[in-house]
């Protein structure tokens, strides 16, 4: 008998007519706000860079990344990644990892070692500003 | 004898080059897990996940192999590549490299 009572009370908690504070719709804006904040934080960090300033800092990048189909010669041979249209946040993260020594590529570590936070943000903004080719579907 | 060894060497080289070429159609079938973060065609929406559509296939394969060997460390990618075979990696690299997306920017 007691168990039945308990179940009945639990059900009440999910009935918004009986428990106004648990109304589902009122929770939606709050949840959305939290999600938007979490989403917006990295975006804002990426936008701090200046693409125009970044365009003046590519001298160490374009000798490899600016040449279509350019291959690395060391330590292994493969085509260097395309950067145009890449997310700025990802480019910034990659450069930071190279600079900190957490990502291993000898050339990229050497290049990133001399970059300031501002340089990284500007370069990320520059390469991220390129519109990616749209899918031809 | 020398000529024979030379010929065999060339044959091996050609064979290994051909082995690098993955099958994009098969890669598409294997890409469901990738799509969750990188998007169905490799054009990810979330800025923290790199866009891989149109990226060079050999760079993509290199990245996946490095994640697999531990040469490149990433908490998200490490478990993803654990079960991938070399063949899977080549197929996935072929599929995403053939999608429209990234461009070479000077």
mmCIF file of C-alpha atoms in Angstrom, chain A residues 1-116:
data_model
loop_
_atom_site.group_PDB
_atom_site.id
_atom_site.type_symbol
_atom_site.label_atom_id
_atom_site.label_comp_id
_atom_site.label_asym_id
_atom_site.label_seq_id
_atom_site.Cartn_x
_atom_site.Cartn_y
_atom_site.Cartn_z
ATOM 1 C CA UNK A 1 0.000 0.000 0.000
ATOM 2 C CA UNK A 2 2.819 2.339 0.885
ATOM 3 C CA UNK A 3 4.645 1.507 -2.293
ATOM 4 C CA UNK A 4 1.622 2.492 -4.312
ATOM 5 C CA UNK A 5 1.454 5.848 -2.540
ATOM 6 C CA UNK A 6 5.085 6.458 -3.283
ATOM 7 C CA UNK A 7 4.659 5.818 -6.989
ATOM 8 C CA UNK A 8 1.664 8.089 -7.087
ATOM 9 C CA UNK A 9 3.658 10.926 -5.536
ATOM 10 C CA UNK A 10 6.555 10.434 -7.893
ATOM 11 C CA UNK A 11 4.170 10.695 -10.830
ATOM 12 C CA UNK A 12 2.924 14.009 -9.464
ATOM 13 C CA UNK A 13 6.405 15.443 -9.835
ATOM 14 C CA UNK A 14 6.212 15.060 -13.576
ATOM 15 C CA UNK A 15 2.717 16.471 -13.895
ATOM 16 C CA UNK A 16 3.152 20.191 -14.447
ATOM 17 C CA UNK A 17 -0.449 20.923 -13.523
ATOM 18 C CA UNK A 18 0.175 19.641 -10.007
ATOM 19 C CA UNK A 19 3.737 20.921 -9.561
ATOM 20 C CA UNK A 20 4.001 24.306 -11.305
ATOM 21 C CA UNK A 21 7.707 24.775 -10.562
ATOM 22 C CA UNK A 22 8.547 21.727 -12.669
ATOM 23 C CA UNK A 23 6.829 23.063 -15.785
ATOM 24 C CA UNK A 24 8.774 21.753 -18.739
ATOM 25 C CA UNK A 25 8.459 24.831 -21.006
ATOM 26 C CA UNK A 26 9.953 27.139 -18.387
ATOM 27 C CA UNK A 27 13.121 25.036 -18.371
ATOM 28 C CA UNK A 28 13.659 25.245 -22.112
ATOM 29 C CA UNK A 29 14.932 28.852 -22.302
ATOM 30 C CA UNK A 30 17.303 28.251 -19.400
ATOM 31 C CA UNK A 31 18.731 25.134 -21.005
ATOM 32 C CA UNK A 32 19.056 26.936 -24.338
ATOM 33 C CA UNK A 33 20.869 29.833 -22.702
ATOM 34 C CA UNK A 34 23.395 27.478 -21.119
ATOM 35 C CA UNK A 35 23.926 25.683 -24.440
ATOM 36 C CA UNK A 36 24.374 28.971 -26.310
ATOM 37 C CA UNK A 37 26.932 30.175 -23.774
ATOM 38 C CA UNK A 38 28.897 26.948 -24.057
ATOM 39 C CA UNK A 39 28.704 27.150 -27.843
ATOM 40 C CA UNK A 40 29.593 30.830 -28.090
ATOM 41 C CA UNK A 41 32.668 30.826 -25.871
ATOM 42 C CA UNK A 42 35.078 29.083 -28.295
ATOM 43 C CA UNK A 43 33.601 31.015 -31.230
ATOM 44 C CA UNK A 44 34.380 34.331 -29.584
ATOM 45 C CA UNK A 45 37.907 33.242 -28.778
ATOM 46 C CA UNK A 46 38.441 32.410 -32.451
ATOM 47 C CA UNK A 47 37.060 35.754 -33.628
ATOM 48 C CA UNK A 48 39.605 37.703 -31.628
ATOM 49 C CA UNK A 49 42.029 37.312 -34.525
ATOM 50 C CA UNK A 50 42.312 39.837 -37.337
ATOM 51 C CA UNK A 51 42.306 38.272 -40.810
ATOM 52 C CA UNK A 52 43.881 41.353 -42.438
ATOM 53 C CA UNK A 53 46.714 41.304 -39.910
ATOM 54 C CA UNK A 54 47.012 37.558 -40.421
ATOM 55 C CA UNK A 55 47.499 38.017 -44.161
ATOM 56 C CA UNK A 56 50.736 39.879 -43.361
ATOM 57 C CA UNK A 57 52.068 37.020 -41.236
ATOM 58 C CA UNK A 58 51.897 34.110 -43.661
ATOM 59 C CA UNK A 59 55.492 34.265 -44.916
ATOM 60 C CA UNK A 60 56.338 31.080 -42.998
ATOM 61 C CA UNK A 61 53.125 29.316 -44.076
ATOM 62 C CA UNK A 62 52.642 29.894 -47.764
ATOM 63 C CA UNK A 63 55.896 28.317 -48.919
ATOM 64 C CA UNK A 64 54.297 24.955 -48.137
ATOM 65 C CA UNK A 65 50.568 25.444 -47.513
ATOM 66 C CA UNK A 66 50.128 27.967 -50.306
ATOM 67 C CA UNK A 67 51.337 25.725 -53.100
ATOM 68 C CA UNK A 68 48.701 23.318 -54.450
ATOM 69 C CA UNK A 69 49.731 19.703 -53.893
ATOM 70 C CA UNK A 70 52.982 20.591 -52.125
ATOM 71 C CA UNK A 71 54.610 17.580 -50.438
ATOM 72 C CA UNK A 72 56.514 17.532 -47.181
ATOM 73 C CA UNK A 73 59.919 15.941 -47.560
ATOM 74 C CA UNK A 74 60.597 15.295 -43.877
ATOM 75 C CA UNK A 75 60.014 13.274 -41.763
ATOM 76 C CA UNK A 76 57.596 11.593 -44.149
ATOM 77 C CA UNK A 77 56.288 12.359 -47.598
ATOM 78 C CA UNK A 78 52.678 13.415 -47.950
ATOM 79 C CA UNK A 79 50.845 16.489 -49.180
ATOM 80 C CA UNK A 80 50.679 19.297 -46.630
ATOM 81 C CA UNK A 81 47.114 19.968 -45.459
ATOM 82 C CA UNK A 82 44.895 22.531 -47.124
ATOM 83 C CA UNK A 83 44.112 25.378 -44.724
ATOM 84 C CA UNK A 84 41.668 27.536 -46.708
ATOM 85 C CA UNK A 85 38.198 27.267 -45.203
ATOM 86 C CA UNK A 86 39.343 25.395 -42.123
ATOM 87 C CA UNK A 87 37.705 26.467 -38.868
ATOM 88 C CA UNK A 88 39.756 29.234 -37.227
ATOM 89 C CA UNK A 89 39.339 27.583 -33.822
ATOM 90 C CA UNK A 90 40.895 24.379 -35.132
ATOM 91 C CA UNK A 91 43.847 26.140 -36.794
ATOM 92 C CA UNK A 92 44.511 28.050 -33.579
ATOM 93 C CA UNK A 93 44.365 24.849 -31.561
ATOM 94 C CA UNK A 94 46.767 23.079 -33.928
ATOM 95 C CA UNK A 95 49.299 25.929 -33.795
ATOM 96 C CA UNK A 96 49.055 26.081 -30.013
ATOM 97 C CA UNK A 97 49.682 22.342 -29.802
ATOM 98 C CA UNK A 98 52.734 22.594 -32.066
ATOM 99 C CA UNK A 99 54.046 25.540 -30.042
ATOM 100 C CA UNK A 100 53.577 23.687 -26.755
ATOM 101 C CA UNK A 101 55.249 20.594 -28.202
ATOM 102 C CA UNK A 102 52.108 18.481 -27.825
ATOM 103 C CA UNK A 103 51.865 17.792 -31.535
ATOM 104 C CA UNK A 104 54.872 16.461 -33.333
ATOM 105 C CA UNK A 105 56.024 17.723 -36.675
ATOM 106 C CA UNK A 106 59.554 19.149 -36.700
ATOM 107 C CA UNK A 107 58.874 21.907 -39.219
ATOM 108 C CA UNK A 108 55.576 22.975 -37.705
ATOM 109 C CA UNK A 109 57.066 23.024 -34.212
ATOM 110 C CA UNK A 110 59.867 25.275 -35.406
ATOM 111 C CA UNK A 111 57.438 27.619 -37.149
ATOM 112 C CA UNK A 112 54.959 27.756 -34.274
ATOM 113 C CA UNK A 113 57.655 28.273 -31.646
ATOM 114 C CA UNK A 114 58.048 31.900 -32.732
ATOM 115 C CA UNK A 115 54.354 32.768 -32.859
ATOM 116 C CA UNK A 116 52.646 34.913 -30.235
#
